[in-house]
Coordinates of C-alpha atoms and ligand atoms in Angstrom, one line a residue:
X1 CA 17.7 17.6 -28.9
X2 CA 20.3 16.4 -26.4
X3 CA 19.5 16.5 -22.7
X4 CA 22.0 17.6 -20.1
X5 CA 23.4 14.3 -18.8
X6 CA 25.4 15.4 -15.7
X7 CA 23.3 14.3 -12.8
X8 CA 23.4 16.1 -9.4
X9 CA 24.2 14.2 -6.2
X10 CA 24.0 14.7 -2.4
X11 CA 22.5 18.0 -1.2
X12 CA 22.5 19.3 -4.8
X13 CA 20.2 16.4 -5.7
X14 CA 17.8 17.3 -3.0
X15 CA 17.9 20.9 -4.0
X16 CA 17.2 20.0 -7.7
X17 CA 14.2 17.9 -6.7
X18 CA 12.9 20.9 -4.8
X19 CA 13.5 23.2 -7.7
X20 CA 11.7 20.8 -10.2
X21 CA 8.9 20.2 -7.8
X22 CA 8.1 24.0 -7.8
X23 CA 8.8 24.4 -11.5
X24 CA 6.5 21.5 -12.4
X25 CA 3.8 22.4 -9.8
X26 CA 4.3 18.8 -8.7
X27 CA 3.2 17.0 -5.5
X28 CA 5.4 14.1 -4.2
X29 CA 3.4 11.4 -2.6
X30 CA 5.2 8.6 -0.7
X31 CA 4.1 5.3 0.9
X32 CA 5.4 4.3 4.3
X33 CA 7.5 1.5 2.8
X34 CA 9.7 3.9 0.8
X35 CA 13.3 4.6 1.8
X36 CA 13.6 7.2 4.6
X37 CA 15.1 9.8 2.3
X38 CA 12.1 9.6 0.0
X39 CA 9.6 9.8 2.9
X40 CA 11.4 12.8 4.2
X41 CA 11.2 14.9 1.1
X42 CA 7.6 13.9 0.2
X43 CA 4.8 16.4 0.5
X44 CA 2.6 13.7 1.9
X45 CA 3.3 10.2 3.3
X46 CA 0.4 7.8 3.9
X47 CA -1.2 4.4 3.6
X48 CA -2.9 3.3 0.4
X49 CA -6.3 4.9 1.2
X50 CA -4.8 8.2 2.3
X51 CA -2.6 8.4 -0.8
X52 CA -5.7 7.7 -3.0
X53 CA -7.5 10.5 -1.3
X54 CA -4.6 12.9 -1.7
X55 CA -4.3 12.0 -5.4
X56 CA -8.0 12.6 -6.0
X57 CA -7.9 16.0 -4.1
X58 CA -4.6 17.6 -5.2
X59 CA -4.5 20.7 -7.4
X60 CA -0.9 20.0 -8.5
X61 CA -0.3 19.5 -12.2
X62 CA 2.0 16.6 -11.7
X63 CA 1.9 13.7 -9.2
X64 CA 5.3 12.0 -8.6
X65 CA 4.3 8.8 -6.9
X66 CA 7.0 7.2 -4.7
X67 CA 5.2 3.8 -4.2
X68 CA 4.4 0.9 -6.5
X69 CA 2.6 0.9 -9.9
X70 CA -0.9 0.0 -8.7
X71 CA -0.7 3.1 -6.5
X72 CA 0.4 5.4 -9.3
X73 CA -2.3 3.8 -11.5
X74 CA -4.9 4.6 -8.9
X75 CA -3.7 8.2 -8.8
X76 CA -4.2 8.4 -12.6
X77 CA -7.6 6.7 -12.5
X78 CA -8.8 9.3 -10.0
X79 CA -7.0 12.3 -11.5
X80 CA -6.8 11.7 -15.3
X81 CA -6.0 15.3 -16.1
X82 CA -2.8 15.2 -14.1
X83 CA 0.6 13.9 -15.3
X84 CA 1.4 10.9 -13.0
X85 CA 5.0 9.7 -12.9
X86 CA 6.5 6.7 -11.1
X87 CA 10.3 6.8 -10.5
X88 CA 10.7 3.2 -11.6
X89 CA 8.0 1.5 -13.8
X90 CA 9.2 -1.9 -12.7
X91 CA 8.0 -1.2 -9.1
X92 CA 5.2 -3.8 -9.2
X93 CA 3.6 -6.0 -6.5
X94 CA 3.4 -9.8 -6.0
X95 CA -0.3 -9.5 -5.3
X96 CA -0.9 -7.7 -8.6
X97 CA 1.2 -10.3 -10.4
X98 CA -0.8 -13.2 -8.9
X99 CA -4.0 -12.0 -10.4
X100 CA -4.0 -11.9 -14.3
X101 CA -7.1 -10.1 -15.5
X102 CA -8.2 -13.0 -17.8
X103 CA -8.1 -15.5 -15.0
X104 CA -9.9 -13.1 -12.6
X105 CA -12.6 -12.6 -15.2
X106 CA -13.2 -16.4 -15.4
X107 CA -13.3 -16.5 -11.6
X108 CA -16.0 -13.8 -11.6
X109 CA -17.9 -15.4 -14.4
X110 CA -18.0 -18.7 -12.5
X111 CA -19.7 -16.9 -9.5
X112 CA -22.2 -14.6 -11.1
X113 CA -24.2 -14.1 -7.9
X114 CA -21.2 -13.0 -6.0
X115 CA -20.0 -9.4 -5.3
X116 CA -16.4 -8.9 -6.3
X117 CA -14.6 -7.2 -3.4
X118 CA -11.1 -6.5 -4.4
X119 CA -7.9 -5.4 -2.6
X120 CA -6.4 -2.2 -4.1
X121 CA -3.2 -4.1 -4.7
X122 CA -4.2 -5.2 -8.2
X123 CA -4.1 -4.1 -11.8
X124 CA -6.4 -1.4 -13.4
X125 CA -7.9 -4.3 -15.5
X126 CA -8.8 -6.2 -12.3
X127 CA -10.3 -3.0 -10.7
X128 CA -12.4 -2.7 -13.8
X129 CA -13.7 -6.2 -13.3
X130 CA -14.5 -5.5 -9.6
X131 CA -17.5 -4.1 -7.8
X132 CA -15.8 -2.5 -4.8
X133 CA -12.2 -1.9 -4.0
X134 CA -10.9 -2.0 -0.4
X135 CA -7.6 -1.0 1.3
X136 CA -6.5 -2.5 4.5
X137 CA -7.7 0.6 6.4
X138 CA -11.2 0.6 4.7
X139 CA -11.9 -3.1 4.5
X140 CA -13.6 -3.4 7.8
X141 CA -16.0 -0.5 7.3
X142 CA -16.8 -1.6 3.8
X143 CA -17.4 -5.3 4.5
X144 CA -19.7 -4.3 7.4
X145 CA -22.0 -2.5 4.9
X146 CA -22.4 -5.7 2.7
X147 CA -25.4 -7.8 3.8
X148 CA -24.5 -11.0 5.5
X149 CA -26.4 -13.1 3.0
X150 CA -24.6 -11.6 0.0
X151 CA -21.9 -14.0 -1.3
X152 CA -18.6 -12.4 -2.0
X153 CA -15.4 -13.2 -4.0
X154 CA -12.3 -11.6 -2.6
X155 CA -8.9 -11.2 -4.3
X156 CA -6.0 -11.1 -4.7
X157 CA -4.7 -11.3 -1.0
X158 CA -5.9 -14.6 0.6
X159 CA -4.4 -13.5 4.0
X160 CA -6.3 -10.3 4.1
X161 CA -9.4 -12.1 2.9
X162 CA -9.0 -14.9 5.4
X163 CA -8.5 -12.4 8.2
X164 CA -11.8 -10.6 7.2
X165 CA -13.6 -14.0 7.0
X166 CA -12.5 -14.9 10.5
X167 CA -13.2 -11.5 12.0
X168 CA -16.6 -11.0 10.4
X169 CA -17.8 -14.6 10.2
X170 CA -18.0 -14.4 6.4
X171 CA -17.4 -17.1 3.9
X172 CA -15.8 -15.1 1.0
X173 CA -14.2 -17.2 -1.7
X174 CA -10.6 -16.2 -1.8
X175 CA -8.2 -15.7 -4.7
X176 CA -4.9 -17.5 -3.8
X177 CA -2.5 -14.5 -4.0
X178 CA 0.0 -13.5 -1.3
X179 CA 2.4 -10.6 -0.5
X180 CA 5.9 -12.1 -0.7
X181 CA 7.0 -9.6 1.9
X182 CA 4.5 -10.4 4.6
X183 CA 4.6 -14.1 3.8
X184 CA 8.3 -14.1 4.7
X185 CA 7.8 -13.5 8.5
X186 CA 8.8 -16.5 10.6
X187 CA 6.5 -17.6 13.4
X188 CA 9.4 -19.4 15.1
X189 CA 11.7 -16.3 15.0
X190 CA 8.8 -14.1 16.1
X191 CA 8.2 -16.3 19.2
X192 CA 12.0 -16.1 20.0
X193 CA 11.9 -12.3 19.7
X194 CA 8.8 -12.1 22.0
X195 CA 10.6 -14.2 24.6
X196 CA 13.6 -11.8 24.4
X197 CA 11.2 -8.8 24.9
X198 CA 8.7 -9.9 27.4
X199 CA 5.5 -7.8 27.4
X200 CA 6.3 -6.0 24.1
X201 CA 3.1 -6.0 22.0
X202 CA 3.2 -7.1 18.3
X203 CA 1.5 -5.0 15.6
X204 CA 0.8 -6.8 12.3
X205 CA -0.4 -5.9 8.9
X206 CA -3.4 -8.1 7.7
X207 CA -1.3 -9.2 4.7
X208 CA 0.6 -11.4 7.2
X209 CA -0.3 -15.1 7.4
X210 CA -2.5 -16.3 10.3
X211 CA 0.6 -17.8 12.0
X212 CA 1.8 -14.2 12.6
X213 CA -1.6 -12.6 13.1
X214 CA -2.4 -15.1 15.9
X215 CA 0.4 -13.5 17.9
X216 CA -0.5 -9.9 17.2
X217 CA -1.9 -7.5 19.8
X218 CA -3.0 -5.2 17.0
X219 CA -3.8 -5.8 13.4
X220 CA -4.3 -2.9 10.9
X221 CA -3.0 -0.9 8.0
X222 CA 0.3 0.9 8.0
X223 CA -1.4 4.1 9.3
X224 CA -3.3 2.0 11.8
X225 CA 0.0 0.5 13.1
X226 CA 1.5 4.0 13.3
X227 CA -1.4 5.1 15.4
X228 CA -1.2 2.1 17.6
X229 CA 2.5 2.8 18.2
X230 CA 1.4 6.2 19.8
X231 CA -1.1 4.6 22.2
X232 CA 0.3 1.1 22.9
X233 CA 1.2 0.1 26.4
X234 CA 4.9 0.1 27.2
X235 CA 7.8 1.5 25.2
X236 CA 8.8 -1.4 22.9
X237 CA 6.9 -2.5 19.8
X238 CA 7.5 -5.5 17.5
X239 CA 6.4 -4.4 14.0
X240 CA 5.2 -7.1 11.6
X241 CA 5.1 -5.2 8.4
X242 CA 7.7 -3.8 5.9
X243 CA 10.4 -2.3 8.1
X244 CA 10.7 1.1 6.4
X245 CA 7.6 2.2 8.3
X246 CA 9.8 2.2 11.5
X247 CA 11.4 5.4 10.2
X248 CA 8.1 7.3 10.8
X249 CA 7.7 5.7 14.2
X250 CA 11.2 6.7 15.3
X251 CA 10.6 10.3 14.1
X252 CA 7.3 10.6 15.9
X253 CA 8.2 8.6 19.1
X254 CA 12.0 8.9 19.7
X255 CA 11.7 7.7 23.3
X256 CA 10.2 4.3 22.2
X257 CA 11.9 1.3 20.7
X258 CA 10.7 -0.4 17.5
X259 CA 11.9 -3.8 16.4
X260 CA 11.1 -5.3 12.9
X261 CA 9.6 -8.8 13.1
X262 CA 12.1 -11.3 11.7
X263 CA 12.1 -13.6 8.7
X264 CA 13.5 -17.1 8.8
X265 CA 17.1 -15.8 9.0
X266 CA 16.3 -14.0 12.2
X267 CA 16.5 -10.4 10.9
X268 CA 14.0 -8.1 9.2
X269 CA 16.0 -7.3 6.1
X270 CA 14.4 -10.1 4.1
X271 CA 11.0 -8.3 4.6
X272 CA 12.1 -5.2 2.7
X273 CA 9.7 -4.9 -0.3
X274 CA 11.9 -5.4 -3.4
X275 CA 9.4 -3.5 -5.6
X276 CA 9.2 -0.4 -3.3
X277 CA 13.0 -0.5 -3.0
X278 CA 13.4 0.2 -6.8
X279 CA 12.5 3.9 -6.3
X280 CA 15.5 6.1 -5.5
X281 CA 16.3 9.8 -5.1
X282 CA 18.1 9.7 -8.5
X283 CA 15.1 8.2 -10.3
X284 CA 12.7 10.6 -8.6
X285 CA 14.8 13.5 -9.8
X286 CA 14.9 12.0 -13.4
X287 CA 11.2 11.5 -13.5
X288 CA 10.5 15.1 -12.4
X289 CA 13.0 16.4 -14.9
X290 CA 11.7 14.3 -17.9
X291 CA 8.1 13.7 -16.8
X292 CA 8.7 10.1 -17.6
X293 CA 8.0 7.2 -17.0
X294 CA 4.4 8.3 -17.1
X295 CA 1.2 6.4 -16.3
X296 CA -1.2 6.2 -19.3
X297 CA -4.6 4.4 -19.1
X298 CA -7.1 3.9 -21.9
X299 CA -10.2 6.0 -21.1
X300 CA -12.8 3.2 -21.3
X301 CA -10.8 1.1 -19.0
X302 CA -10.1 4.0 -16.6
X303 CA -13.8 4.8 -16.3
X304 CA -14.7 1.2 -15.5
X305 CA -11.9 1.0 -12.9
X306 CA -13.0 4.3 -11.4
X307 CA -16.5 2.9 -10.6
X308 CA -15.1 0.4 -8.1
X309 CA -12.7 2.9 -6.6
X310 CA -15.4 5.6 -6.3
X311 CA -17.5 3.0 -4.4
X312 CA -14.6 2.4 -2.0
X313 CA -14.1 6.2 -1.4
X314 CA -17.9 6.6 -0.7
X315 CA -18.2 3.6 1.5
X316 CA -14.9 4.3 3.4
X317 CA -15.7 7.9 4.1
X318 CA -15.2 8.8 7.7
X319 CA -12.4 6.2 8.1
X320 CA -9.4 8.1 6.8
X321 CA -6.5 8.1 9.2
X322 CA -8.0 5.4 11.5
X323 CA -6.6 2.5 9.5
X324 CA -8.1 0.2 12.1
X325 CA -9.0 -3.4 11.5
X326 CA -9.1 -4.1 15.2
X327 CA -8.4 -7.5 16.7
X328 CA -10.3 -10.7 16.0
Ligands
LIG401 P1 -1.5 0.0 3.4 O1 -0.5 1.1 3.5 O2 -2.8 0.5 2.8 O3 -1.7 -0.6 4.8 O4 -1.0 -1.1 2.4 C1 0.2 -1.7 2.5 C2 0.6 -2.3 1.2 O5 0.4 -3.4 0.9 C3 1.4 -1.5 0.4 O6 1.8 -2.3 -0.7
LIG402 FE1 3.0 -5.6 -2.9 FE2 3.8 -6.7 -0.6 FE3 5.4 -4.9 -1.7 FE4 3.0 -4.1 -0.7 S1 4.7 -5.0 0.4 S2 3.8 -3.6 -2.7 S3 1.7 -5.9 -1.1 S4 4.8 -7.0 -2.6

């Protein structure tokens, strides 16, 4: 059977997405790093923990996930009866890529007395090999509940793990993964920007290296940074995370000024996540129309991965929306 190939554009495209959303009983979830036009038409925009909770709670038949694959996988793990579509299946993550399941399994087996605390930015297979998942907004609450004498391995983000080690006086063994986006901020350029904007605070995501975190007035998840923008002193904020989050800040706080922290070239465009950027309005329309590309997970694997995610949701309860890792 041939499918209509003429694709809508402009306002017609937006109207078609709305029509399909109703027809499919679909919910559109979007991360703060998505393009503004995708954030604006989503039913819900949030950080990784909030999006996981929404995916677990929704009564929609279809979840269209404007984010990256590990987020859509998480939605499917928590809501297996729903159809979960991702506009572009190549929307991956450097942290997930840095942690192949076989190598992570060997790491685990080499440290049998350690708890495996794992950042949500990883594959379903790695979640299945983990004890507890954390997001940047739940990590502090969760690590506080693990006895001090319990050894921990932490993967895949060595910067988030290092931040937690420093803040909580822990000695977690760290997997050597990094986020290529947060790794690209330049300390030298940040110091220049601070000098040009005296008194402006810096808010940083914990995926940043310590050279950036050391200059931050606030460290937290994307939702945490958004909340900080509302309560910070002054009217200018330097934002050391993926710059598309600034769209939400400008909408909520039009009287304030938000400046993306720079990379080595002196501007913030090199810090756009290339994976998140693969999703477009056109691809969202196509995935709602075709219900493809679709996330599928083998049931045994899903159940194993769900255990570590359920543990996160239980241990994190009460933290949703705070997103706060505080300041070392
Ligand atoms: P949060 O939105 O949970 O802070 O995570 C950011 C991120 O890494 C998305 O890839
Ligand atoms: Fe992964 Fe970094 Fe992109 Fe987040 S911003 S999806 S951690 S590469």
